[in-house]
Amino acid sequence: MSKKLEDRGLLEHSRMMLPEHKRRISNEELETLRRGQLILDAQKVEEIECTLALSLRTHVRVTVILYDPSGNKLLNGFVTSIHTHSREIKLQWAEEWKWINVDDIVEVYIV
C-alpha cells in the first residue's frame, strides 16, 4: 500500500486535511491572535508613558484602561511607583494597590 501512496506523491504516514478544516483552523488562529495581542503605535505608547510619569510627579489621579480579551477594564487611582526595567507601574486607590504592566495599557486619562 505504501508503494501506491508514494506513486501519488503522498507518504504513508502523512496527514491529509480538508480545505474546509484548514480554513476554519486558520480563521480561529487569526481570531486568537487578534484577541490575544495588543498592538499600539510608538506615539500612543509614548503618550501613555508620559501621562503615567506626570501622574507620579504631580500626584494626579488617572484612569487606566487595561486590555483584556473579554473586554477592557477600567482602573482609577494614583501612580505611586514606576519600574522602567520591568515596565510596570504601581497604581494605588483607597487602601488597595496593583502592579500593572505598561504593555497591557490601552489608554490613560488624567481625571
Short mmCIF file of N, CA, C and O in Angstrom, two decimals:
data_model
loop_
_atom_site.label_atom_id
_atom_site.label_comp_id
_atom_site.label_asym_id
_atom_site.label_seq_id
_atom_site.Cartn_x
_atom_site.Cartn_y
_atom_site.Cartn_z
N MET A 1 0.82 -1.19 0.00
CA MET A 1 0.00 0.00 0.00
C MET A 1 0.86 1.26 0.00
O MET A 1 0.51 2.23 -0.61
N SER A 2 1.99 1.21 0.70
CA SER A 2 2.82 2.40 0.75
C SER A 2 3.37 2.73 -0.64
O SER A 2 3.58 3.89 -0.95
N LYS A 3 3.57 1.74 -1.45
CA LYS A 3 4.06 1.98 -2.81
C LYS A 3 3.04 2.77 -3.60
O LYS A 3 3.38 3.72 -4.30
N LYS A 4 1.75 2.43 -3.46
CA LYS A 4 0.70 3.15 -4.17
C LYS A 4 0.63 4.61 -3.71
O LYS A 4 0.45 5.51 -4.51
N LEU A 5 0.76 4.84 -2.40
CA LEU A 5 0.70 6.20 -1.88
C LEU A 5 1.90 7.02 -2.35
O LEU A 5 1.78 8.19 -2.68
N GLU A 6 3.08 6.38 -2.40
CA GLU A 6 4.27 7.09 -2.85
C GLU A 6 4.15 7.45 -4.32
O GLU A 6 4.63 8.49 -4.76
N ASP A 7 3.48 6.62 -5.10
CA ASP A 7 3.29 6.91 -6.51
C ASP A 7 2.45 8.17 -6.70
O ASP A 7 2.62 8.90 -7.67
N ARG A 8 1.55 8.43 -5.76
CA ARG A 8 0.69 9.61 -5.86
C ARG A 8 1.35 10.84 -5.23
O ARG A 8 0.77 11.91 -5.17
N GLY A 9 2.51 10.72 -4.69
CA GLY A 9 3.19 11.85 -4.07
C GLY A 9 2.88 12.00 -2.59
O GLY A 9 3.22 12.99 -1.98
N LEU A 10 2.21 11.02 -1.99
CA LEU A 10 1.89 11.07 -0.57
C LEU A 10 2.68 10.01 0.17
O LEU A 10 2.91 8.92 -0.33
N LEU A 11 3.09 10.31 1.37
CA LEU A 11 3.77 9.33 2.19
C LEU A 11 2.73 8.56 2.99
O LEU A 11 1.62 9.03 3.22
N GLU A 12 3.09 7.39 3.44
CA GLU A 12 2.16 6.53 4.14
C GLU A 12 1.66 7.17 5.44
O GLU A 12 0.50 7.03 5.79
N HIS A 13 2.50 7.91 6.16
CA HIS A 13 2.11 8.46 7.45
C HIS A 13 1.74 9.94 7.39
O HIS A 13 1.63 10.58 8.42
N SER A 14 1.58 10.46 6.21
CA SER A 14 1.21 11.88 6.12
C SER A 14 -0.25 12.04 6.49
O SER A 14 -1.05 11.13 6.37
N ARG A 15 -0.57 13.23 6.96
CA ARG A 15 -1.95 13.52 7.33
C ARG A 15 -2.54 14.44 6.29
O ARG A 15 -1.93 15.42 5.90
N MET A 16 -3.74 14.12 5.88
CA MET A 16 -4.41 14.97 4.91
C MET A 16 -5.45 15.80 5.65
O MET A 16 -6.04 15.36 6.63
N MET A 17 -5.67 17.01 5.16
CA MET A 17 -6.61 17.91 5.78
C MET A 17 -7.54 18.45 4.71
O MET A 17 -7.09 18.85 3.64
N LEU A 18 -8.81 18.45 5.00
CA LEU A 18 -9.77 19.00 4.07
C LEU A 18 -9.62 20.52 4.02
O LEU A 18 -9.31 21.15 5.03
N PRO A 19 -9.84 21.13 2.86
CA PRO A 19 -9.70 22.59 2.76
C PRO A 19 -10.61 23.35 3.72
O PRO A 19 -10.23 24.39 4.25
N GLU A 20 -11.82 22.80 3.99
CA GLU A 20 -12.73 23.47 4.92
C GLU A 20 -12.15 23.51 6.32
O GLU A 20 -12.26 24.50 7.04
N HIS A 21 -11.51 22.41 6.73
CA HIS A 21 -10.90 22.36 8.06
C HIS A 21 -9.72 23.31 8.15
O HIS A 21 -9.51 23.98 9.17
N LYS A 22 -8.93 23.37 7.09
CA LYS A 22 -7.77 24.25 7.08
C LYS A 22 -8.21 25.72 7.21
O LYS A 22 -7.63 26.49 7.97
N ARG A 23 -9.26 26.10 6.47
CA ARG A 23 -9.77 27.47 6.56
C ARG A 23 -10.29 27.78 7.95
O ARG A 23 -10.06 28.85 8.49
N ARG A 24 -11.00 26.83 8.55
CA ARG A 24 -11.55 27.04 9.90
C ARG A 24 -10.43 27.21 10.93
O ARG A 24 -10.48 28.08 11.79
N ILE A 25 -9.42 26.37 10.83
CA ILE A 25 -8.28 26.47 11.75
C ILE A 25 -7.57 27.80 11.55
O ILE A 25 -7.23 28.49 12.52
N SER A 26 -7.38 28.22 10.32
CA SER A 26 -6.72 29.50 10.04
C SER A 26 -7.52 30.66 10.61
O SER A 26 -6.97 31.58 11.21
N ASN A 27 -8.84 30.62 10.44
CA ASN A 27 -9.69 31.69 10.97
C ASN A 27 -9.64 31.73 12.49
O ASN A 27 -9.61 32.79 13.09
N GLU A 28 -9.64 30.56 13.13
CA GLU A 28 -9.57 30.51 14.59
C GLU A 28 -8.23 31.04 15.09
O GLU A 28 -8.17 31.75 16.09
N GLU A 29 -7.14 30.70 14.39
CA GLU A 29 -5.83 31.20 14.79
C GLU A 29 -5.76 32.71 14.66
O GLU A 29 -5.23 33.40 15.53
N LEU A 30 -6.31 33.25 13.56
CA LEU A 30 -6.31 34.70 13.38
C LEU A 30 -7.12 35.39 14.46
O LEU A 30 -6.71 36.42 15.00
N GLU A 31 -8.26 34.84 14.80
CA GLU A 31 -9.10 35.43 15.84
C GLU A 31 -8.39 35.39 17.20
O GLU A 31 -8.44 36.34 17.96
N THR A 32 -7.72 34.28 17.47
CA THR A 32 -6.97 34.17 18.72
C THR A 32 -5.86 35.22 18.77
O THR A 32 -5.63 35.85 19.81
N LEU A 33 -5.17 35.42 17.66
CA LEU A 33 -4.12 36.43 17.62
C LEU A 33 -4.68 37.83 17.83
O LEU A 33 -4.10 38.64 18.53
N ARG A 34 -5.83 38.11 17.22
CA ARG A 34 -6.44 39.42 17.39
C ARG A 34 -6.84 39.66 18.84
O ARG A 34 -6.67 40.75 19.36
N ARG A 35 -7.41 38.66 19.50
CA ARG A 35 -7.85 38.82 20.88
C ARG A 35 -6.67 38.76 21.85
O ARG A 35 -6.73 39.36 22.91
N GLY A 36 -5.61 38.04 21.51
CA GLY A 36 -4.52 37.81 22.44
C GLY A 36 -3.42 38.84 22.41
O GLY A 36 -2.54 38.80 23.25
N GLN A 37 -3.48 39.78 21.49
CA GLN A 37 -2.39 40.73 21.39
C GLN A 37 -2.92 42.15 21.42
O GLN A 37 -4.00 42.44 20.94
N LEU A 38 -2.13 43.01 21.97
CA LEU A 38 -2.42 44.43 21.97
C LEU A 38 -1.27 45.11 21.24
O LEU A 38 -0.13 45.01 21.68
N ILE A 39 -1.57 45.76 20.13
CA ILE A 39 -0.53 46.40 19.34
C ILE A 39 -0.85 47.88 19.25
O ILE A 39 -1.87 48.27 18.69
N LEU A 40 0.02 48.71 19.83
CA LEU A 40 -0.14 50.15 19.78
C LEU A 40 1.03 50.74 19.01
O LEU A 40 2.14 50.21 19.03
N ASP A 41 0.81 51.88 18.37
CA ASP A 41 1.91 52.54 17.67
C ASP A 41 2.82 53.25 18.68
O ASP A 41 2.46 53.44 19.84
N ALA A 42 3.99 53.63 18.23
CA ALA A 42 5.01 54.20 19.12
C ALA A 42 4.53 55.51 19.75
O ALA A 42 4.84 55.79 20.91
N GLN A 43 3.79 56.32 19.00
CA GLN A 43 3.31 57.59 19.53
C GLN A 43 2.33 57.37 20.68
O GLN A 43 2.39 58.07 21.69
N LYS A 44 1.47 56.40 20.55
CA LYS A 44 0.49 56.11 21.60
C LYS A 44 1.18 55.59 22.86
O LYS A 44 0.84 55.98 23.98
N VAL A 45 2.18 54.74 22.69
CA VAL A 45 2.94 54.21 23.83
C VAL A 45 3.65 55.36 24.55
O VAL A 45 3.64 55.43 25.78
N GLU A 46 4.24 56.27 23.79
CA GLU A 46 4.92 57.41 24.40
C GLU A 46 3.94 58.30 25.17
O GLU A 46 4.24 58.78 26.27
N GLU A 47 2.75 58.50 24.62
CA GLU A 47 1.72 59.30 25.28
C GLU A 47 1.30 58.66 26.61
O GLU A 47 1.16 59.34 27.62
N ILE A 48 1.13 57.34 26.60
CA ILE A 48 0.77 56.61 27.82
C ILE A 48 1.86 56.75 28.87
O ILE A 48 1.59 57.05 30.03
N GLU A 49 3.12 56.56 28.46
CA GLU A 49 4.24 56.65 29.40
C GLU A 49 4.36 58.06 29.99
O GLU A 49 4.61 58.21 31.18
N CYS A 50 4.16 59.09 29.17
CA CYS A 50 4.26 60.47 29.66
C CYS A 50 3.14 60.79 30.65
O CYS A 50 3.37 61.46 31.66
N THR A 51 1.94 60.30 30.38
CA THR A 51 0.82 60.54 31.29
C THR A 51 1.05 59.84 32.62
O THR A 51 0.76 60.40 33.70
N LEU A 52 1.58 58.63 32.60
CA LEU A 52 1.89 57.90 33.83
C LEU A 52 2.97 58.62 34.63
O LEU A 52 2.88 58.75 35.85
N ALA A 53 4.00 59.11 33.95
CA ALA A 53 5.07 59.85 34.62
C ALA A 53 4.54 61.14 35.23
O ALA A 53 4.92 61.52 36.35
N LEU A 54 3.63 61.83 34.53
CA LEU A 54 3.03 63.05 35.04
C LEU A 54 2.22 62.76 36.31
O LEU A 54 2.28 63.52 37.28
N SER A 55 1.50 61.66 36.31
CA SER A 55 0.73 61.27 37.50
C SER A 55 1.65 61.02 38.69
O SER A 55 1.34 61.40 39.81
N LEU A 56 2.78 60.38 38.43
CA LEU A 56 3.74 60.11 39.51
C LEU A 56 4.33 61.41 40.06
O LEU A 56 4.41 61.60 41.28
N ARG A 57 4.73 62.32 39.17
CA ARG A 57 5.39 63.56 39.59
C ARG A 57 4.44 64.52 40.29
O ARG A 57 4.80 65.15 41.28
N THR A 58 3.22 64.67 39.76
CA THR A 58 2.31 65.71 40.27
C THR A 58 1.19 65.17 41.16
O THR A 58 0.36 65.94 41.62
N HIS A 59 1.18 63.87 41.36
CA HIS A 59 0.19 63.22 42.23
C HIS A 59 -1.26 63.49 41.78
O HIS A 59 -2.12 63.81 42.59
N VAL A 60 -1.49 63.35 40.48
CA VAL A 60 -2.85 63.50 39.96
C VAL A 60 -3.44 62.13 39.71
O VAL A 60 -2.72 61.17 39.39
N ARG A 61 -4.75 62.03 39.87
CA ARG A 61 -5.46 60.76 39.67
C ARG A 61 -5.60 60.50 38.17
O ARG A 61 -5.85 61.41 37.38
N VAL A 62 -5.42 59.24 37.80
CA VAL A 62 -5.56 58.83 36.40
C VAL A 62 -6.56 57.68 36.29
O VAL A 62 -6.76 56.92 37.23
N THR A 63 -7.16 57.58 35.12
CA THR A 63 -7.98 56.42 34.78
C THR A 63 -7.19 55.61 33.77
O THR A 63 -6.77 56.14 32.73
N VAL A 64 -6.98 54.35 34.08
CA VAL A 64 -6.20 53.45 33.22
C VAL A 64 -7.15 52.43 32.61
O VAL A 64 -7.93 51.80 33.32
N ILE A 65 -7.09 52.29 31.30
CA ILE A 65 -7.89 51.28 30.61
C ILE A 65 -6.95 50.15 30.23
O ILE A 65 -5.99 50.35 29.48
N LEU A 66 -7.21 48.97 30.79
CA LEU A 66 -6.37 47.79 30.55
C LEU A 66 -6.97 46.90 29.48
O LEU A 66 -8.19 46.70 29.45
N TYR A 67 -6.12 46.34 28.64
CA TYR A 67 -6.57 45.42 27.62
C TYR A 67 -6.90 44.07 28.25
O TYR A 67 -6.15 43.56 29.08
N ASP A 68 -8.03 43.52 27.86
CA ASP A 68 -8.45 42.19 28.29
C ASP A 68 -9.21 41.57 27.13
O ASP A 68 -10.10 42.22 26.57
N PRO A 69 -8.88 40.34 26.72
CA PRO A 69 -9.57 39.74 25.57
C PRO A 69 -11.09 39.69 25.74
O PRO A 69 -11.82 39.78 24.76
N SER A 70 -11.58 39.58 26.96
CA SER A 70 -13.02 39.52 27.16
C SER A 70 -13.65 40.90 27.25
O SER A 70 -14.87 41.03 27.25
N GLY A 71 -12.86 41.93 27.34
CA GLY A 71 -13.37 43.31 27.43
C GLY A 71 -12.41 44.15 28.25
O GLY A 71 -11.85 43.69 29.23
N ASN A 72 -12.21 45.39 27.83
CA ASN A 72 -11.28 46.27 28.53
C ASN A 72 -11.75 46.55 29.95
O ASN A 72 -12.93 46.60 30.23
N LYS A 73 -10.78 46.76 30.86
CA LYS A 73 -11.09 47.03 32.27
C LYS A 73 -10.59 48.42 32.64
O LYS A 73 -9.53 48.84 32.20
N LEU A 74 -11.36 49.12 33.47
CA LEU A 74 -11.01 50.45 33.94
C LEU A 74 -10.53 50.40 35.38
O LEU A 74 -11.14 49.74 36.21
N LEU A 75 -9.43 51.10 35.64
CA LEU A 75 -8.94 51.28 37.00
C LEU A 75 -8.68 52.77 37.20
O LEU A 75 -8.24 53.47 36.29
N ASN A 76 -8.92 53.23 38.40
CA ASN A 76 -8.79 54.63 38.72
C ASN A 76 -7.90 54.76 39.95
O ASN A 76 -8.11 54.07 40.93
N GLY A 77 -6.88 55.62 39.90
CA GLY A 77 -6.03 55.78 41.06
C GLY A 77 -4.82 56.68 40.78
O GLY A 77 -4.78 57.40 39.80
N PHE A 78 -3.84 56.59 41.68
CA PHE A 78 -2.62 57.38 41.60
C PHE A 78 -1.44 56.47 41.28
O PHE A 78 -1.33 55.38 41.86
N VAL A 79 -0.55 56.91 40.42
CA VAL A 79 0.68 56.16 40.15
C VAL A 79 1.64 56.48 41.28
O VAL A 79 1.99 57.64 41.51
N THR A 80 2.05 55.46 42.02
CA THR A 80 2.94 55.68 43.16
C THR A 80 4.35 55.17 42.92
O THR A 80 5.26 55.50 43.68
N SER A 81 4.54 54.37 41.87
CA SER A 81 5.87 53.85 41.57
C SER A 81 5.92 53.41 40.12
O SER A 81 4.93 52.90 39.58
N ILE A 82 7.07 53.61 39.50
CA ILE A 82 7.28 53.15 38.12
C ILE A 82 8.58 52.36 38.08
O ILE A 82 9.62 52.86 38.51
N HIS A 83 8.51 51.13 37.58
CA HIS A 83 9.70 50.31 37.37
C HIS A 83 9.96 50.24 35.86
O HIS A 83 9.27 49.51 35.15
N THR A 84 10.95 51.00 35.42
CA THR A 84 11.21 51.05 33.97
C THR A 84 11.82 49.76 33.45
O THR A 84 11.59 49.38 32.31
N HIS A 85 12.61 49.07 34.28
CA HIS A 85 13.26 47.84 33.82
C HIS A 85 12.26 46.72 33.57
O HIS A 85 12.43 45.92 32.66
N SER A 86 11.19 46.66 34.35
CA SER A 86 10.18 45.61 34.14
C SER A 86 8.93 46.17 33.46
O SER A 86 7.99 45.42 33.22
N ARG A 87 8.91 47.48 33.16
CA ARG A 87 7.79 48.16 32.51
C ARG A 87 6.49 47.95 33.28
O ARG A 87 5.47 47.56 32.73
N GLU A 88 6.56 48.21 34.60
CA GLU A 88 5.39 48.09 35.46
C GLU A 88 5.17 49.39 36.23
O GLU A 88 6.12 50.10 36.53
N ILE A 89 3.91 49.65 36.54
CA ILE A 89 3.57 50.77 37.41
C ILE A 89 2.77 50.24 38.59
O ILE A 89 2.14 49.18 38.50
N LYS A 90 2.85 50.97 39.68
CA LYS A 90 2.04 50.63 40.85
C LYS A 90 0.93 51.66 40.92
O LYS A 90 1.18 52.85 41.10
N LEU A 91 -0.31 51.18 40.75
CA LEU A 91 -1.47 52.05 40.81
C LEU A 91 -2.16 51.84 42.15
O LEU A 91 -2.47 50.71 42.52
N GLN A 92 -2.39 52.93 42.86
CA GLN A 92 -2.98 52.83 44.20
C GLN A 92 -4.27 53.63 44.25
O GLN A 92 -4.37 54.73 43.72
N TRP A 93 -5.27 53.03 44.90
CA TRP A 93 -6.54 53.70 45.16
C TRP A 93 -7.01 53.25 46.54
O TRP A 93 -6.82 52.11 46.94
N ALA A 94 -7.60 54.16 47.27
CA ALA A 94 -8.05 53.90 48.65
C ALA A 94 -6.92 53.20 49.42
O ALA A 94 -5.82 53.72 49.52
N GLU A 95 -7.17 52.01 49.93
CA GLU A 95 -6.15 51.25 50.66
C GLU A 95 -5.60 50.11 49.81
O GLU A 95 -4.86 49.27 50.32
N GLU A 96 -5.95 50.05 48.56
CA GLU A 96 -5.52 48.96 47.69
C GLU A 96 -4.53 49.47 46.65
O GLU A 96 -4.47 50.66 46.35
N TRP A 97 -3.76 48.54 46.09
CA TRP A 97 -2.83 48.86 45.01
C TRP A 97 -2.65 47.64 44.12
O TRP A 97 -2.97 46.52 44.52
N LYS A 98 -2.13 47.88 42.93
CA LYS A 98 -1.92 46.79 41.98
C LYS A 98 -0.77 47.15 41.05
O LYS A 98 -0.64 48.29 40.61
N TRP A 99 0.08 46.15 40.79
CA TRP A 99 1.14 46.31 39.80
C TRP A 99 0.55 46.03 38.43
O TRP A 99 -0.11 45.02 38.21
N ILE A 100 0.79 46.93 37.49
CA ILE A 100 0.23 46.82 36.14
C ILE A 100 1.36 46.90 35.13
O ILE A 100 2.22 47.79 35.21
N ASN A 101 1.35 45.99 34.17
CA ASN A 101 2.31 46.02 33.08
C ASN A 101 1.92 47.14 32.11
O ASN A 101 0.77 47.22 31.68
N VAL A 102 2.86 48.00 31.79
CA VAL A 102 2.59 49.13 30.90
C VAL A 102 2.13 48.64 29.53
O VAL A 102 1.31 49.30 28.87
N ASP A 103 2.62 47.50 29.09
CA ASP A 103 2.24 46.98 27.78
C ASP A 103 0.79 46.51 27.72
O ASP A 103 0.26 46.28 26.64
N ASP A 104 0.13 46.36 28.87
CA ASP A 104 -1.28 45.97 28.91
C ASP A 104 -2.22 47.17 28.89
O ASP A 104 -3.43 47.00 28.85
N ILE A 105 -1.67 48.37 28.92
CA ILE A 105 -2.49 49.58 28.98
C ILE A 105 -2.87 50.02 27.57
O ILE A 105 -2.02 50.15 26.69
N VAL A 106 -4.16 50.29 27.40
CA VAL A 106 -4.68 50.77 26.11
C VAL A 106 -4.72 52.29 26.10
O VAL A 106 -4.37 52.93 25.12
N GLU A 107 -5.16 52.88 27.22
CA GLU A 107 -5.34 54.33 27.30
C GLU A 107 -5.19 54.78 28.74
O GLU A 107 -5.49 54.02 29.67
N VAL A 108 -4.74 56.02 28.92
CA VAL A 108 -4.62 56.63 30.25
C VAL A 108 -5.18 58.05 30.15
O VAL A 108 -4.83 58.79 29.25
N TYR A 109 -6.07 58.37 31.09
CA TYR A 109 -6.64 59.72 31.15
C TYR A 109 -6.37 60.32 32.51
O TYR A 109 -6.45 59.64 33.53
N ILE A 110 -6.09 61.63 32.51
CA ILE A 110 -5.96 62.35 33.79
C ILE A 110 -7.36 62.77 34.21
O ILE A 110 -8.12 63.32 33.41
N VAL A 111 -7.68 62.47 35.47
CA VAL A 111 -9.04 62.77 35.97
C VAL A 111 -9.07 64.17 36.50
O VAL A 111 -8.22 64.64 37.16
#
